[in-house]
Short mmCIF file of N, CA and C in Angstrom, two decimals:
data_model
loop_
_atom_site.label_atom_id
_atom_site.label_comp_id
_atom_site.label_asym_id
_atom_site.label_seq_id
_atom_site.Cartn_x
_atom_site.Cartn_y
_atom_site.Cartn_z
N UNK I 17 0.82 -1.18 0.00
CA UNK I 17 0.00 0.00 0.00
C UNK I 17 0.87 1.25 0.00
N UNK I 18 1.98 1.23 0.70
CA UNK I 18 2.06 2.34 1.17
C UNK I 18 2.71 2.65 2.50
N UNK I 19 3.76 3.65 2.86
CA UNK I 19 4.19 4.07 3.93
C UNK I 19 3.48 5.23 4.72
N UNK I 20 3.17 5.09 5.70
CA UNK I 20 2.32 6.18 6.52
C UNK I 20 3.12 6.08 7.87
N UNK I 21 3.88 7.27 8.01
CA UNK I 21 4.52 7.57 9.41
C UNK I 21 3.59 7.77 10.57
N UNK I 22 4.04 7.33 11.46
CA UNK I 22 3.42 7.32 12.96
C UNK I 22 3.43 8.67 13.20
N UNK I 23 2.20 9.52 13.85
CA UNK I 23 1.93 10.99 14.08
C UNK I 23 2.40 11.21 15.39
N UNK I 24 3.37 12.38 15.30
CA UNK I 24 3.73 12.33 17.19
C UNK I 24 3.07 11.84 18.09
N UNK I 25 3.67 11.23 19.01
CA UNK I 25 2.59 11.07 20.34
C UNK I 25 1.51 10.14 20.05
N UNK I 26 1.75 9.14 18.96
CA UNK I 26 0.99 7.90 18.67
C UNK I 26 1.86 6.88 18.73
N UNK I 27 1.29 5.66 19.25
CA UNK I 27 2.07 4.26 19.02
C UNK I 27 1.49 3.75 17.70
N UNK I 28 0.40 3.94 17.50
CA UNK I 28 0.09 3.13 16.03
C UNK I 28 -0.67 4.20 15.28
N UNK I 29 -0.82 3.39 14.00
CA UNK I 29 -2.17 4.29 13.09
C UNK I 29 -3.23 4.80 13.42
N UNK I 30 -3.79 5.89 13.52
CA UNK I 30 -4.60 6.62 13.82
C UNK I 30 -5.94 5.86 12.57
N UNK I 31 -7.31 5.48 12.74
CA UNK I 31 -8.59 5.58 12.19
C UNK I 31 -8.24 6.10 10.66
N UNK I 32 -8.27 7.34 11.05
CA UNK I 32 -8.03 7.99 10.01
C UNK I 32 -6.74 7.68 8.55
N UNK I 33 -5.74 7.43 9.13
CA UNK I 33 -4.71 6.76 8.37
C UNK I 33 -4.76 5.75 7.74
N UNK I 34 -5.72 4.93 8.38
CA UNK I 34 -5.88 3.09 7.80
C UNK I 34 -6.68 3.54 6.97
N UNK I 35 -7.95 4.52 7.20
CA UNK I 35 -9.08 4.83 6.49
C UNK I 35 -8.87 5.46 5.06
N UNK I 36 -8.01 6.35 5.13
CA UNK I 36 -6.99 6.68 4.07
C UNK I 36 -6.12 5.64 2.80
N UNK I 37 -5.62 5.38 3.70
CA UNK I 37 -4.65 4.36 3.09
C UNK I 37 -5.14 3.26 2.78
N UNK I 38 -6.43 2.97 2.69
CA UNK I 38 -7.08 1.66 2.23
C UNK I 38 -8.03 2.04 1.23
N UNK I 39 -8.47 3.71 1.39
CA UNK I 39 -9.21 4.31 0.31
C UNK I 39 -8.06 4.58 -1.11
N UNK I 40 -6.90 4.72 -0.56
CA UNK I 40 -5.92 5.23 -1.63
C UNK I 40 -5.96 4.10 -2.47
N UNK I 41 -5.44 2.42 -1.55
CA UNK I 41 -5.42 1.68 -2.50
C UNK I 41 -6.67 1.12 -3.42
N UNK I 42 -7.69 1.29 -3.05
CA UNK I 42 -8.87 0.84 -3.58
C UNK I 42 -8.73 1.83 -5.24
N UNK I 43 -8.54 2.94 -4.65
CA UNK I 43 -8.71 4.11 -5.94
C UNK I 43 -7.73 3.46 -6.98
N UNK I 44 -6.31 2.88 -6.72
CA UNK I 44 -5.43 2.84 -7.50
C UNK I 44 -5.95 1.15 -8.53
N UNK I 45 -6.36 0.59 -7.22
CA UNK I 45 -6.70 -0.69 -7.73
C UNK I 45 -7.82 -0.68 -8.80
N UNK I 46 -8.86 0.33 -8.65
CA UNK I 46 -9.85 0.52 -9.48
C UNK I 46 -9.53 1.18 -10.94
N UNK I 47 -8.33 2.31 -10.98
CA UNK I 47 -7.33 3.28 -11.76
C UNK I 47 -7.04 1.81 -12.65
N UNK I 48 -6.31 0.91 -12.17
CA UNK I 48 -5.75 -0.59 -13.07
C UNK I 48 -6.47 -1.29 -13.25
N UNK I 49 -8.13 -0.72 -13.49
CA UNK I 49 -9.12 -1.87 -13.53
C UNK I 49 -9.35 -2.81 -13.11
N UNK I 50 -8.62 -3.22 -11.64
CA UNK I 50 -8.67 -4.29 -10.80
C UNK I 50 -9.98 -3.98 -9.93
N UNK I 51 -10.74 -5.17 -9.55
CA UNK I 51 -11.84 -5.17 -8.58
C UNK I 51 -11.27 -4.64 -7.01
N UNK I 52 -11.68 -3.95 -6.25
CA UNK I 52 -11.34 -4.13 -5.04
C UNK I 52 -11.83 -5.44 -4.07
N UNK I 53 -11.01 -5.17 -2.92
CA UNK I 53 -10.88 -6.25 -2.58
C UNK I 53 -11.94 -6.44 -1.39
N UNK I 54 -12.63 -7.59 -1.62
CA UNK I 54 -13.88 -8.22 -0.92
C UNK I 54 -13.70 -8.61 0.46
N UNK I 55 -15.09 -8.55 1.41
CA UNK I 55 -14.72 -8.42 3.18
C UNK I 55 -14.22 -10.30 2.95
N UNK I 56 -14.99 -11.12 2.23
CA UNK I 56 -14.51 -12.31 2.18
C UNK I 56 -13.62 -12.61 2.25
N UNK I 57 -12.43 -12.04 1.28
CA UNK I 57 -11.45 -12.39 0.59
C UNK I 57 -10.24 -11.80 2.18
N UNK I 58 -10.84 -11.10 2.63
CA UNK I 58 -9.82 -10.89 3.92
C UNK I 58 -10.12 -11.66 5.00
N UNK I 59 -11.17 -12.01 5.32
CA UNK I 59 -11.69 -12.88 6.40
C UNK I 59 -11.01 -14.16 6.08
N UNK I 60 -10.79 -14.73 4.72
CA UNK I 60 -10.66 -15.95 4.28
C UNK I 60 -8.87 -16.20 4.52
N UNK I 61 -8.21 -14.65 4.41
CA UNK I 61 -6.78 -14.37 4.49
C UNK I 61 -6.10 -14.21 6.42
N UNK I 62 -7.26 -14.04 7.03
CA UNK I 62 -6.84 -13.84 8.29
C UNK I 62 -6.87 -15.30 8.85
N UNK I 63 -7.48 -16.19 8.34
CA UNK I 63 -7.34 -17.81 8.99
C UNK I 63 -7.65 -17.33 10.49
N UNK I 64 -8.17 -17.25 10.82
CA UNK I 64 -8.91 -17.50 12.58
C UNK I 64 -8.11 -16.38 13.48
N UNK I 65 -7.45 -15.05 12.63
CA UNK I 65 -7.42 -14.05 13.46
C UNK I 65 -8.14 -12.91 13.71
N UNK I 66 -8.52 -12.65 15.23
CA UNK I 66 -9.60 -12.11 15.18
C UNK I 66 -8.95 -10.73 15.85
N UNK I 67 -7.94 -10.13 15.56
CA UNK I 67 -7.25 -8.92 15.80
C UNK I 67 -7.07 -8.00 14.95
N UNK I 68 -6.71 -6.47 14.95
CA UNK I 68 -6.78 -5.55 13.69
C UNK I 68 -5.53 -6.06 12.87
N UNK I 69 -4.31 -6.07 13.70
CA UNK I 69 -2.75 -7.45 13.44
C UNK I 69 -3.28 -7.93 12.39
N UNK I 70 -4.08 -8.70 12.52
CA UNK I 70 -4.45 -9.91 11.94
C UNK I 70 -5.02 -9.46 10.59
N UNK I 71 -6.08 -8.61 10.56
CA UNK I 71 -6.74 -8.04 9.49
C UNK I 71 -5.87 -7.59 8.40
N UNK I 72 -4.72 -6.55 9.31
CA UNK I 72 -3.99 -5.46 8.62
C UNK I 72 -2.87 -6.07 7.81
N UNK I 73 -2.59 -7.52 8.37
CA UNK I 73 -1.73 -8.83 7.36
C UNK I 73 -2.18 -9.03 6.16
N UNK I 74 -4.06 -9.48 6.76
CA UNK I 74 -4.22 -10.18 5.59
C UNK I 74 -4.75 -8.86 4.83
N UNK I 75 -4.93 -8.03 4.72
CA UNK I 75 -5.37 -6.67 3.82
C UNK I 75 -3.33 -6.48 3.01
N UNK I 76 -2.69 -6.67 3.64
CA UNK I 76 -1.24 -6.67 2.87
C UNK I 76 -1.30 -7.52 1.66
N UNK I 77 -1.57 -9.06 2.30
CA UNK I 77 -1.47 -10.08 1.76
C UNK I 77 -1.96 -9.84 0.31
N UNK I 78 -3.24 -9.60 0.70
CA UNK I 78 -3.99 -9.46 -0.71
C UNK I 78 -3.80 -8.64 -1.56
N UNK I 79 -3.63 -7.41 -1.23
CA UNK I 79 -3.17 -6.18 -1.81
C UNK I 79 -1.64 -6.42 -2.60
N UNK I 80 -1.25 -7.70 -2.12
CA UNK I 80 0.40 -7.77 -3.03
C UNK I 80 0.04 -8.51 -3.57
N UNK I 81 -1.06 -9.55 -3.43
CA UNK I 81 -1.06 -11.18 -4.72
C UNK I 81 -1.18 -10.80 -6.20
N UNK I 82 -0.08 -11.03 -7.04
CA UNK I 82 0.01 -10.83 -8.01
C UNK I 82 0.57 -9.88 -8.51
N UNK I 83 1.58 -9.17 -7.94
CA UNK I 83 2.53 -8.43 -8.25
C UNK I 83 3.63 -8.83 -8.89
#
């Protein structure tokens, strides 16, 4: 996706940043005529994790298959 620096005085991504940065890639993915990517297709990528960790893997995962 993408590098997004940690905002002072945060340990992780702020709402807003993930919210961003998952809208960016959708736009680009749609720009290459690629489908975006389905709540399935991440649920199916997290295998039985039920953490944002877990989500924010498998949202990588998918976002690189086929590069």
């Amino acid at each position: 996706m993408g590098i997004v620096p940690l905002l002072p005085g945060c340990d992780e991504l702020t709402e807003v940043q993930i919210s961003d940065s998952v809208h960016t890639h959708f736009e680009d993915r749609r720009a290459r005529g690629l489908p975006d990517l389905v709540a399935d297709e991440i649920r199916a990528q997290m295998a039985g994790d039920s953490d944002m960790d877990g989500m924010y893997s498998a949202m990588y995962a998918l976002s690189t298959r086929g590069r």
